PDB file of C-alpha atoms in Angstrom:
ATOM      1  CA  UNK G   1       0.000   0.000   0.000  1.00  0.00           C
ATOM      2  CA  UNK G   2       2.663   2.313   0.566  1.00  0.00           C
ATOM      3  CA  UNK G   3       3.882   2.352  -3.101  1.00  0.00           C
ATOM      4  CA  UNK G   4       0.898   2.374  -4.954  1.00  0.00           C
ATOM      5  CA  UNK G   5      -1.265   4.763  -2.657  1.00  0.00           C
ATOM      6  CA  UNK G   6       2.347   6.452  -1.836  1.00  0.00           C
ATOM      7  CA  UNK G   7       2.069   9.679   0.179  1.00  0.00           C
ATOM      8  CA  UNK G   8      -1.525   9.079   1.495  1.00  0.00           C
ATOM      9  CA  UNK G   9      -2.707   8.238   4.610  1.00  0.00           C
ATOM     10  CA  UNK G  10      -3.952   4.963   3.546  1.00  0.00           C
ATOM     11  CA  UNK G  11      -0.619   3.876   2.180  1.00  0.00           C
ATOM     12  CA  UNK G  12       1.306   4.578   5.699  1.00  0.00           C
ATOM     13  CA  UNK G  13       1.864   1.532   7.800  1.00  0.00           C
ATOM     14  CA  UNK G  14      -1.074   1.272  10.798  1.00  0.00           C
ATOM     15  CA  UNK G  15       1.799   0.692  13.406  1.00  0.00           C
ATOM     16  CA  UNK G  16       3.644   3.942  12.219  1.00  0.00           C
ATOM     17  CA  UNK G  17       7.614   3.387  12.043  1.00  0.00           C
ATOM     18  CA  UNK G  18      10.485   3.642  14.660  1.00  0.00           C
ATOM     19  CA  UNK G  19      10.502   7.300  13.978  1.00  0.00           C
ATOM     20  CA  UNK G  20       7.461   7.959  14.427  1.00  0.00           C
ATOM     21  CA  UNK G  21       6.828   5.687  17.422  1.00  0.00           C
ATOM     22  CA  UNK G  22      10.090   6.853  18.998  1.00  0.00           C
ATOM     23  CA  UNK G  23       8.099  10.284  19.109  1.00  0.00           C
ATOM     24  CA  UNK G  24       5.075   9.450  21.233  1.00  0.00           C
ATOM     25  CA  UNK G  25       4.812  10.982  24.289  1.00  0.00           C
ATOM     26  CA  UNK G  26       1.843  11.669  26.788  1.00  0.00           C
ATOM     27  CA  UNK G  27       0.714  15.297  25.645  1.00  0.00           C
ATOM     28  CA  UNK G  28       0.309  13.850  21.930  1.00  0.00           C
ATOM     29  CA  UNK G  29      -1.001  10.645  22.893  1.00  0.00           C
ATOM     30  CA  UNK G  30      -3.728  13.333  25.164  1.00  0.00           C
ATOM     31  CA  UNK G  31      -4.226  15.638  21.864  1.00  0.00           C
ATOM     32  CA  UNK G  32      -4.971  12.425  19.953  1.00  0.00           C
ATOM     33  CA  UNK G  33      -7.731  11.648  22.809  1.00  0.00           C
ATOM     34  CA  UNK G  34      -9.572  15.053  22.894  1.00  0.00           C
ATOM     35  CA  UNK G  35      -9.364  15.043  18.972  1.00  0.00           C
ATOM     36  CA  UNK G  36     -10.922  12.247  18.301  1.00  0.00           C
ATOM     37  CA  UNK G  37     -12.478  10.139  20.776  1.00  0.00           C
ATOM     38  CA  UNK G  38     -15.413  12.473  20.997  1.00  0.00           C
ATOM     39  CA  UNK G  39     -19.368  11.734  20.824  1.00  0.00           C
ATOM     40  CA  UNK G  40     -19.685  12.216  17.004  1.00  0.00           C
ATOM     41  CA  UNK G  41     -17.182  10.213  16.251  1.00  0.00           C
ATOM     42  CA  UNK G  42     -17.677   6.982  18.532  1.00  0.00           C
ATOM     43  CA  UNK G  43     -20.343   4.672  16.737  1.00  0.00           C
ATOM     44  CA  UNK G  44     -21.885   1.765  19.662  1.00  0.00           C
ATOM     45  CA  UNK G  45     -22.894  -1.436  17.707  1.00  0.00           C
ATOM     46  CA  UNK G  46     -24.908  -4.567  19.243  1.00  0.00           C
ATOM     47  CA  UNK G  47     -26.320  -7.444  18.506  1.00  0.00           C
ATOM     48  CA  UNK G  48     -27.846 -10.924  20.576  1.00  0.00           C
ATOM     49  CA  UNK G  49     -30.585 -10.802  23.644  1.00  0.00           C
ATOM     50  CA  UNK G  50     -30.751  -7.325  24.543  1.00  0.00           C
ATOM     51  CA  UNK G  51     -33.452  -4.259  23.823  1.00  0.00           C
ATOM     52  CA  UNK G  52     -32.823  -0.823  22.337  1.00  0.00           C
ATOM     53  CA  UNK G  53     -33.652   0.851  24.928  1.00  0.00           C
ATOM     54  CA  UNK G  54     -31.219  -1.125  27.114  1.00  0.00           C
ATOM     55  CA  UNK G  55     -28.486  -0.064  25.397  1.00  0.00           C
ATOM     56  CA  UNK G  56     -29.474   3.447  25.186  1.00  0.00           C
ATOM     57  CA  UNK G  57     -29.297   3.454  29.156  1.00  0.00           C
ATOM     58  CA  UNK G  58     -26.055   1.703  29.146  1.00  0.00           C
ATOM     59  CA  UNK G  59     -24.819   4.148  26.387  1.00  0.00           C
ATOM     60  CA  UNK G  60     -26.043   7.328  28.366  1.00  0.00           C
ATOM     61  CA  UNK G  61     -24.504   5.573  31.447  1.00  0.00           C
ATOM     62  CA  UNK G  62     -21.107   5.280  30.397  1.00  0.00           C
ATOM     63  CA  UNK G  63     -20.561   7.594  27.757  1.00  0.00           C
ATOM     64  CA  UNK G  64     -23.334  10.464  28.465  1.00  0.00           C
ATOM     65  CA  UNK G  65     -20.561  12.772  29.931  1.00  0.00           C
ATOM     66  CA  UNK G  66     -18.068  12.594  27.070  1.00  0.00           C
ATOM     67  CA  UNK G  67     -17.860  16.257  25.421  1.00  0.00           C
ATOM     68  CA  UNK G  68     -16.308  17.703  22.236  1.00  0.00           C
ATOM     69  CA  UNK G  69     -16.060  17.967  18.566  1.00  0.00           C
ATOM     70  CA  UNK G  70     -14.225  15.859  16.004  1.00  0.00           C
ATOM     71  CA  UNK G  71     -10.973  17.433  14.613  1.00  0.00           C
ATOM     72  CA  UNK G  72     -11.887  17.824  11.366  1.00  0.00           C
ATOM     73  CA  UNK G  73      -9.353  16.730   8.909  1.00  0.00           C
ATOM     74  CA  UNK G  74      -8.938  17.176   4.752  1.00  0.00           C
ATOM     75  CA  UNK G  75      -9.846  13.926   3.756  1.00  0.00           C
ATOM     76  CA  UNK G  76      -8.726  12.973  -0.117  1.00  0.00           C
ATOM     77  CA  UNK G  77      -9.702   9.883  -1.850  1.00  0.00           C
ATOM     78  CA  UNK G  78      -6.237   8.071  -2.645  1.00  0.00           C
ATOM     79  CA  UNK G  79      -4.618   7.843  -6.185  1.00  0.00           C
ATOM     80  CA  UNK G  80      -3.320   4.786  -7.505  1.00  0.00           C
ATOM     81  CA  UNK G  81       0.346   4.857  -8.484  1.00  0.00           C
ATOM     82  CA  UNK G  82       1.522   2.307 -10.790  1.00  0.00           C
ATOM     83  CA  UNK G  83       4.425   0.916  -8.753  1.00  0.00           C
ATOM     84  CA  UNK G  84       6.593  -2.209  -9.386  1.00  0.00           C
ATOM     85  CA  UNK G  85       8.411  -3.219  -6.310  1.00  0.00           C
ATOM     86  CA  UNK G  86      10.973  -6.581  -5.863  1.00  0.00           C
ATOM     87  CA  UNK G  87      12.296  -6.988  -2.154  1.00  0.00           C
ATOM     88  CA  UNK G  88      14.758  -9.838  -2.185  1.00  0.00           C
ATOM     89  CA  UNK G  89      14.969 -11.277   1.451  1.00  0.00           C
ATOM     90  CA  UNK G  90      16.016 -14.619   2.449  1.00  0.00           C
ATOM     91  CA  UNK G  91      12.828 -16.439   2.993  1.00  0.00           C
ATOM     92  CA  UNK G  92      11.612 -20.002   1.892  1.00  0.00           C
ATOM     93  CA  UNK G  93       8.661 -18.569  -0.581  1.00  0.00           C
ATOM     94  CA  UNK G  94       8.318 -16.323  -2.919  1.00  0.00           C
ATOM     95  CA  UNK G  95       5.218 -14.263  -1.864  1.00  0.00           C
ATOM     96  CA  UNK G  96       3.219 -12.093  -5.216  1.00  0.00           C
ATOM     97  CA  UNK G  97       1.030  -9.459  -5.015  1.00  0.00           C
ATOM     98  CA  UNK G  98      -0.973  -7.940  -7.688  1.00  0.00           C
ATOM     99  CA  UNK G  99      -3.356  -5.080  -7.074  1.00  0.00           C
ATOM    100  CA  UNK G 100      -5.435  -2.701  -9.413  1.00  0.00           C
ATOM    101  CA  UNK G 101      -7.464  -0.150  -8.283  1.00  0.00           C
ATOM    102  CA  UNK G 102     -11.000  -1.464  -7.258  1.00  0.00           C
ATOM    103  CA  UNK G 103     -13.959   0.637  -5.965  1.00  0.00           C
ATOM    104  CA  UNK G 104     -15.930   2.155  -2.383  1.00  0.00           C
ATOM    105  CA  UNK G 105     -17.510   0.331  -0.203  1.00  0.00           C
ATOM    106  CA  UNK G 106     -20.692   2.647  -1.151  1.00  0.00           C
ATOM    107  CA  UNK G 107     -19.896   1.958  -4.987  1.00  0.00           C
ATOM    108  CA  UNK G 108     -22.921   0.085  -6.488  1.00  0.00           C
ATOM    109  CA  UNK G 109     -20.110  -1.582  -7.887  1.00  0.00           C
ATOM    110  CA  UNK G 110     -19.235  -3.243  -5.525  1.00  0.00           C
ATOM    111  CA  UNK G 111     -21.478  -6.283  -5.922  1.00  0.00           C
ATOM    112  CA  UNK G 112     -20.551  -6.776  -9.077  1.00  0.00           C
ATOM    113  CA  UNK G 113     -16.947  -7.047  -8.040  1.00  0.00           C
ATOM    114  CA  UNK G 114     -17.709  -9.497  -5.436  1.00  0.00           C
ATOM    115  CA  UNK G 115     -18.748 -11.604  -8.147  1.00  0.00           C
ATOM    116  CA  UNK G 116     -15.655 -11.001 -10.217  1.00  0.00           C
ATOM    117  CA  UNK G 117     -13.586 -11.573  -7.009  1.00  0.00           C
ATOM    118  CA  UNK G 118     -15.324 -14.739  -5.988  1.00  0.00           C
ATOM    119  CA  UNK G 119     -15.112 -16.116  -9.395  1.00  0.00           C
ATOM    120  CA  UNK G 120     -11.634 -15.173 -10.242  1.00  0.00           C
ATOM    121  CA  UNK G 121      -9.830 -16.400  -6.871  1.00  0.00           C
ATOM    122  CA  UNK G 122     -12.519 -16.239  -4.154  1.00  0.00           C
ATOM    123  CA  UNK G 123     -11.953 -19.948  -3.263  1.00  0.00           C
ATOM    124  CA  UNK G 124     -10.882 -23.022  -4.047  1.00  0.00           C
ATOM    125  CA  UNK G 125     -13.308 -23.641  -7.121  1.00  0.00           C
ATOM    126  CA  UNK G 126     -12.039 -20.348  -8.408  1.00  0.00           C
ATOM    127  CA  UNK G 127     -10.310 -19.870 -11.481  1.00  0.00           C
ATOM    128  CA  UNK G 128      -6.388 -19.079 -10.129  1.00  0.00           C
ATOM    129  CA  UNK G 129      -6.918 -21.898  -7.250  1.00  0.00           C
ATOM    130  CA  UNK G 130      -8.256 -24.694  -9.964  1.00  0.00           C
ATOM    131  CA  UNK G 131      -4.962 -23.920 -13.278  1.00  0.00           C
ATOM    132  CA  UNK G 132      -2.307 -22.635 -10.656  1.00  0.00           C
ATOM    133  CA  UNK G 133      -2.489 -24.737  -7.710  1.00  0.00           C
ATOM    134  CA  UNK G 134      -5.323 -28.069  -8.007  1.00  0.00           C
ATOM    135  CA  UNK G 135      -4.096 -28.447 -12.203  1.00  0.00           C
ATOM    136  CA  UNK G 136      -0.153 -27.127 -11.607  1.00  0.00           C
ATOM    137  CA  UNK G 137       0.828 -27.652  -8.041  1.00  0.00           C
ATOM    138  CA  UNK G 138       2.520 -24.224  -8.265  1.00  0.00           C
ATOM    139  CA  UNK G 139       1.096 -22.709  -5.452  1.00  0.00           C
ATOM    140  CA  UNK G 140       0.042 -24.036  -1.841  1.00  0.00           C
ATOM    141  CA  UNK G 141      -1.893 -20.348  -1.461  1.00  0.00           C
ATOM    142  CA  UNK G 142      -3.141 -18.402  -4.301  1.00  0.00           C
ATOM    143  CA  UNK G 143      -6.258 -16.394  -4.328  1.00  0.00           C
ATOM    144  CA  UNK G 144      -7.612 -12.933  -4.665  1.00  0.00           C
ATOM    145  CA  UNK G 145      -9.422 -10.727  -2.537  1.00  0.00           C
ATOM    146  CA  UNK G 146     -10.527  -7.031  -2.159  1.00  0.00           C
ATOM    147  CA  UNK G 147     -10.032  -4.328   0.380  1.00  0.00           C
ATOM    148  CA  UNK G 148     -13.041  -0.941   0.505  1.00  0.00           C
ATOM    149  CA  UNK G 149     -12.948   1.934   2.297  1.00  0.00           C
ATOM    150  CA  UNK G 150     -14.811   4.754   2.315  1.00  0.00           C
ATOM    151  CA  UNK G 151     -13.601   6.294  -0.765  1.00  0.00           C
ATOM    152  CA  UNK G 152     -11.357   3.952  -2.288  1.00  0.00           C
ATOM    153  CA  UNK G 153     -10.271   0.254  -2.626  1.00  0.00           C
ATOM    154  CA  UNK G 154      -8.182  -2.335  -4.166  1.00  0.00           C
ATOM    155  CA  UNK G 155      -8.329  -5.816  -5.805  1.00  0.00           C
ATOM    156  CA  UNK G 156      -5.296  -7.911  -5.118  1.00  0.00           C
ATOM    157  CA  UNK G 157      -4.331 -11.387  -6.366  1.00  0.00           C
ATOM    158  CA  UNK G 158      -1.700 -12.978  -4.129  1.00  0.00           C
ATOM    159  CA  UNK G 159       0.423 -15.913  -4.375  1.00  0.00           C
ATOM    160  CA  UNK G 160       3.198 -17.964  -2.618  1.00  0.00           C
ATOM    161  CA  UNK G 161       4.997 -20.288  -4.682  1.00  0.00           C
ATOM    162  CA  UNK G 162       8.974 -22.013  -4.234  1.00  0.00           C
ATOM    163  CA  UNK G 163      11.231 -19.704  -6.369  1.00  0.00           C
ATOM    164  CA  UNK G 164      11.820 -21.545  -9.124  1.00  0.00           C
ATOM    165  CA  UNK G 165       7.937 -21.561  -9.979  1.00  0.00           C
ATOM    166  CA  UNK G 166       7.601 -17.780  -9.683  1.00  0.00           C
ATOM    167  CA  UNK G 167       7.807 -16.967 -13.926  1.00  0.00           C
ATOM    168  CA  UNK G 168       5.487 -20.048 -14.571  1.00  0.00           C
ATOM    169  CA  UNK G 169       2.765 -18.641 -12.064  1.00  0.00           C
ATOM    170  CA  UNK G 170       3.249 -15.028 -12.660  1.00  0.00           C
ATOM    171  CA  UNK G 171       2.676 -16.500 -16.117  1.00  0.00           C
ATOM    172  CA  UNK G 172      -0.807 -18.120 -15.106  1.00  0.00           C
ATOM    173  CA  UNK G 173      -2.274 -14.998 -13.344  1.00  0.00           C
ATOM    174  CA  UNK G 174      -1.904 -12.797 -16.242  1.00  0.00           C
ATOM    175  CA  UNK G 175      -3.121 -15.790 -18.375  1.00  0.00           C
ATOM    176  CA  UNK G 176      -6.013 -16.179 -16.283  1.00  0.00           C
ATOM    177  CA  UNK G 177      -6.887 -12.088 -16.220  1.00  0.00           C
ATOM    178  CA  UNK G 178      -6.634 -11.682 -19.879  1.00  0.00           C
ATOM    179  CA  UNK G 179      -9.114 -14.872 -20.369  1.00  0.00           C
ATOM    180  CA  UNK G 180     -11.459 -12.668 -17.785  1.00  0.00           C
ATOM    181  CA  UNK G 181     -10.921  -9.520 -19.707  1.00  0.00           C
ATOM    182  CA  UNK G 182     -11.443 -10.983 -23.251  1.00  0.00           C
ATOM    183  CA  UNK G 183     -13.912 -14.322 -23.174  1.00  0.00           C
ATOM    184  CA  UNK G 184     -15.629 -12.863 -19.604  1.00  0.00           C
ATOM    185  CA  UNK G 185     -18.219 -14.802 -17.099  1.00  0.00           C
ATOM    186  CA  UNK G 186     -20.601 -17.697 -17.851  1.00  0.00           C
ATOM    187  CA  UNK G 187     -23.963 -17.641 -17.317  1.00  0.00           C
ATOM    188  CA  UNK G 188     -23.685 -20.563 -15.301  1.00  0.00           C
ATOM    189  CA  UNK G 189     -20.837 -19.155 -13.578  1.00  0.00           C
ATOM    190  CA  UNK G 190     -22.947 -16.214 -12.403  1.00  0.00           C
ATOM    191  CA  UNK G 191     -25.861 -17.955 -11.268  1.00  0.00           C
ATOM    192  CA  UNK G 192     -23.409 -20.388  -9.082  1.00  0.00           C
ATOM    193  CA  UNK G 193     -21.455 -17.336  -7.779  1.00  0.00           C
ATOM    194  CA  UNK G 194     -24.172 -15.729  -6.684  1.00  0.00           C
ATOM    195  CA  UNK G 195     -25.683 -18.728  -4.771  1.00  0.00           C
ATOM    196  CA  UNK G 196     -22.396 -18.732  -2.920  1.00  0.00           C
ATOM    197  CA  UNK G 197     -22.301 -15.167  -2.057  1.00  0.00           C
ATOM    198  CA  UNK G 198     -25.708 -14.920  -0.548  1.00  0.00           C
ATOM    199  CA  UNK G 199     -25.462 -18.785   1.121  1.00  0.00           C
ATOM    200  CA  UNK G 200     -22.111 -17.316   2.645  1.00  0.00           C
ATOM    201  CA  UNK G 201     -24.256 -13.859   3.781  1.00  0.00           C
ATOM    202  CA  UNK G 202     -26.545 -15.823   5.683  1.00  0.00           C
ATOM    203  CA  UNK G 203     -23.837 -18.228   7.013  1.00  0.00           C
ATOM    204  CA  UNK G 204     -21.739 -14.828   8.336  1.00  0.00           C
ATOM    205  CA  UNK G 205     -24.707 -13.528  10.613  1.00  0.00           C
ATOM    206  CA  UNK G 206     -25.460 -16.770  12.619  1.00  0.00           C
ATOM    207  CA  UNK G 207     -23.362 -15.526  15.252  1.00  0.00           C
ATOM    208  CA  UNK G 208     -23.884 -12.377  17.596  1.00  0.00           C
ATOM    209  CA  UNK G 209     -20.515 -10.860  16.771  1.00  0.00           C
ATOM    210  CA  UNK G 210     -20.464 -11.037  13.380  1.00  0.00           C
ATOM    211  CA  UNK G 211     -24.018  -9.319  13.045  1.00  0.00           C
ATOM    212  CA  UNK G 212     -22.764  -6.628  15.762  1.00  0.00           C
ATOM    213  CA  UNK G 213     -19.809  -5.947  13.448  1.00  0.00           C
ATOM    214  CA  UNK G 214     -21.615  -6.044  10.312  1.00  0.00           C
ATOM    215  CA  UNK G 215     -23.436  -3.190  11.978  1.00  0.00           C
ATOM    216  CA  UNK G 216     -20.918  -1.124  13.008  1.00  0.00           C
ATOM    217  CA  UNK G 217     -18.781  -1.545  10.003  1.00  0.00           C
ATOM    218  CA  UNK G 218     -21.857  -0.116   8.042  1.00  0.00           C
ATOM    219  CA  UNK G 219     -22.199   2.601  10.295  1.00  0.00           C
ATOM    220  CA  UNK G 220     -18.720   3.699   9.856  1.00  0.00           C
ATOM    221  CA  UNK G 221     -18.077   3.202   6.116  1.00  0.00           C
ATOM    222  CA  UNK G 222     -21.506   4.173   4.747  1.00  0.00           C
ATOM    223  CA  UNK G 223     -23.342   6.199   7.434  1.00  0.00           C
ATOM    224  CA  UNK G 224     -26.723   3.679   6.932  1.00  0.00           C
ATOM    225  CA  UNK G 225     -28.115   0.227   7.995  1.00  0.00           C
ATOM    226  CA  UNK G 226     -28.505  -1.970   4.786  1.00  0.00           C
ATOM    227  CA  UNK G 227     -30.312  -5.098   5.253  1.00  0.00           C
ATOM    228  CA  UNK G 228     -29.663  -8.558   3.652  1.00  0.00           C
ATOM    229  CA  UNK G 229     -32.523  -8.782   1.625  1.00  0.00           C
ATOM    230  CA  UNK G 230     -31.602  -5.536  -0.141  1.00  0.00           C
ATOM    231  CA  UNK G 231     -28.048  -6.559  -0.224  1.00  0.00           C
ATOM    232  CA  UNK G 232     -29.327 -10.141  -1.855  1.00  0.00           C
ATOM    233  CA  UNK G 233     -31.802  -8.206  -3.894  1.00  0.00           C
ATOM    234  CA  UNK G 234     -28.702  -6.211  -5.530  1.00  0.00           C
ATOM    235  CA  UNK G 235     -26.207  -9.565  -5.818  1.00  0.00           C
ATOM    236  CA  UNK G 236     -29.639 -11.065  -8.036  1.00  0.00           C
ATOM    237  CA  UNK G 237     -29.710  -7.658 -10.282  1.00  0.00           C
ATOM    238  CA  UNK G 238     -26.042  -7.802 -11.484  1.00  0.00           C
ATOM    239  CA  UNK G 239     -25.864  -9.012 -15.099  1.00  0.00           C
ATOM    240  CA  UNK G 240     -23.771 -10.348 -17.161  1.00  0.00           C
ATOM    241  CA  UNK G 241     -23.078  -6.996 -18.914  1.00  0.00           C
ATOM    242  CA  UNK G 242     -22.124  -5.150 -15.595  1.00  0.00           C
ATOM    243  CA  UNK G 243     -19.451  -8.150 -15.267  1.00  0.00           C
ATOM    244  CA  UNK G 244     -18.080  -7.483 -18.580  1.00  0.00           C
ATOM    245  CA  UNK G 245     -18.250  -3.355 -18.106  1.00  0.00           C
ATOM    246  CA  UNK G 246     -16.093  -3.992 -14.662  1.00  0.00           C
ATOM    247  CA  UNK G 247     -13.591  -6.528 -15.677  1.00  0.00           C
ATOM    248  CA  UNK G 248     -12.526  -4.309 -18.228  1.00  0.00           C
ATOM    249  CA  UNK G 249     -11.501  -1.679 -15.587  1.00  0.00           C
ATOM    250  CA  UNK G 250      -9.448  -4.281 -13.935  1.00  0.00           C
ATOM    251  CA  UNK G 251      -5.507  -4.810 -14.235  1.00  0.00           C
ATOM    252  CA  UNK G 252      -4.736  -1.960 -16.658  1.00  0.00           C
ATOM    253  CA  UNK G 253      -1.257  -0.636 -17.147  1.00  0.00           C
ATOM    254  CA  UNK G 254      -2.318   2.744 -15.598  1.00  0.00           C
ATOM    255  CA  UNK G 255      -3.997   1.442 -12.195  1.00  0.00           C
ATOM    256  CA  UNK G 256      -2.169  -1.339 -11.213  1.00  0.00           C
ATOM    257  CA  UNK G 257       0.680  -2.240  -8.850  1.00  0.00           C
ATOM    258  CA  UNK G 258       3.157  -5.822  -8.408  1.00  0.00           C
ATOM    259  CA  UNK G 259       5.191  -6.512  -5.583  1.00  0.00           C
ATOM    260  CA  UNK G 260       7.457  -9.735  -4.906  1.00  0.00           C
ATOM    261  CA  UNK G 261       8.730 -10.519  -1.407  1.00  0.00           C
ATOM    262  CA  UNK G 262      11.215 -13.373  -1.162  1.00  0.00           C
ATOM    263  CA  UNK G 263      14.297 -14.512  -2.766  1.00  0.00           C
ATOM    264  CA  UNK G 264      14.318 -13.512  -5.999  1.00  0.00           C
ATOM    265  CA  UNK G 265      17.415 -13.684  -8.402  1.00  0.00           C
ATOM    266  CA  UNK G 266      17.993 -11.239 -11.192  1.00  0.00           C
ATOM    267  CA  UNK G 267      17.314 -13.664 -13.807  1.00  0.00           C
ATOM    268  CA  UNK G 268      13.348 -14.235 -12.712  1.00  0.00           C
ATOM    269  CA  UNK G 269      13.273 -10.355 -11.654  1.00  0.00           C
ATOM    270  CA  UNK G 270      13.686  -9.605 -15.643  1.00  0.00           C
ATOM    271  CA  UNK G 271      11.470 -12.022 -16.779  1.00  0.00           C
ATOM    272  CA  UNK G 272       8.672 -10.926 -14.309  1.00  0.00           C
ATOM    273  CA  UNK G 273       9.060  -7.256 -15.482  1.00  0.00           C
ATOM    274  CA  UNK G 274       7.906  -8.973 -19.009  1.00  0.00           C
ATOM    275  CA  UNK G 275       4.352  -8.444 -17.415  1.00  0.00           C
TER     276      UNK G 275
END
């Protein structure tokens, strides 16, 4: 993240650095408090045996007497920068990333790349898990995933192969993206993905925590409640067409970044810069 959203907040490591860390000290640690551990900015989810108006009483209890305002800070959406980044270090795997720049989590969409993600490496009947690893035996781990925030996001393929496979699978990924960009999704395909997004909805909120989070992470990111039958309702409207429309946004020269972590020799370095 810090190369390809480089100079943004989102690129800069969550832990900070040894410089940064070095320079803690209790008056910042205070001013960080008072900024921003204030009453509009604190959101209270729950979820299990309890009322509304119980938690209301338990929220006025313990947090009735906090005061103050949010600092308000200049909040700008992040701009991918191409980036190509090899870090040799003497490690057993080779570990790939590939990431292009994906969408919001309040982008309509979103759903359909949740359907692009879960098709393309969402699991193990996905498309990189079946050629690279069940077909090859290139890769113990390969799959994809995204990551949304409020006003930006990524997709990211990632892979861990031996060194000596690293061409050959780099190889398959980009074989495997052009075959989405240029033959697209089944029908079939669709209908099964979406079956396995909305089975795996309702399997997420059978537990108390996960429904408590799902609520607060809604709160946070979108600023509204959405319920699962509209979110199934909008998984069922994607079409084949919005597919197509979003994979060709994917992977482009201009939004898309490649890093390799692991011991990596000169000669596979030039052939992965091929891509």
């Amino acid at each position: 993240l810090n190369k390809v959203w480089a100079n943004h907040d989102l690129g800069r490591n969550i832990l900070g650095n040894l410089s940064s860390i070095e320079k803690f000290d209790k008056k910042l640690i205070d001013q960080y408090y008072q900024d921003f551990y204030t009453p509009d900015n604190i959101v209270i989810a729950a979820a299990g045996n309890l009322t509304h108006e119980r938690i209301m009483e338990l929220s006025e209890r313990y947090f009735g007497k906090m005061t103050g305002r949010k600092k308000q800070a200049k909040l700008l959406a992040p701009k991918l920068i191409p980036a190509y980044t090899i870090q040799p270090k003497a490690i057993e795997q080779v570990h790939l990333c590939l990431g292009t720049a994906s969408v919001s989590h309040s982008s309509p969409d979103i759903y359909p790349l949740h359907i692009v993600n879960n098709i393309l490496g969402g699991g193990i009947s996905s498309r990189l898990f079946q050629s690279i690893r069940e077909e090859k035996g290139l890769a113990y781990s390969v799959y994809s995933y995204q990551t949304n925030y409020s006003d930006a996001g990524l997709f990211t393929i990632y892979a861990g192969t031996r060194p000596g496979n690293t061409v050959e699978v780099m190889e398959l990924i980009w074989e495997n993206i052009k075959n989405l960009k240029t033959n697209g999704i089944t029908a079939k395909e669709l209908r099964k993905t979406k079956e396995q997004l909305k089975g795996g909805l309702l399997l997420g909120l059978e537990s108390s925590s996960s429904r408590m989070s799902r609520l607060g992470k809604m709160e946070i990111t979108i600023g509204k409640y959405v319920t699962l039958d509209e979110v199934v309702a909008k998984i069922d409207k994607v079409s084949l067409e919005d597919l197509h429309r979003i994979t060709q946004q994917l992977f482009n020269a201009e939004a898309t970044g490649f890093t390799a972590l692991g011991p990596v020799s000169e000669e596979v370095s030039n052939e992965i810069k091929r891509f």
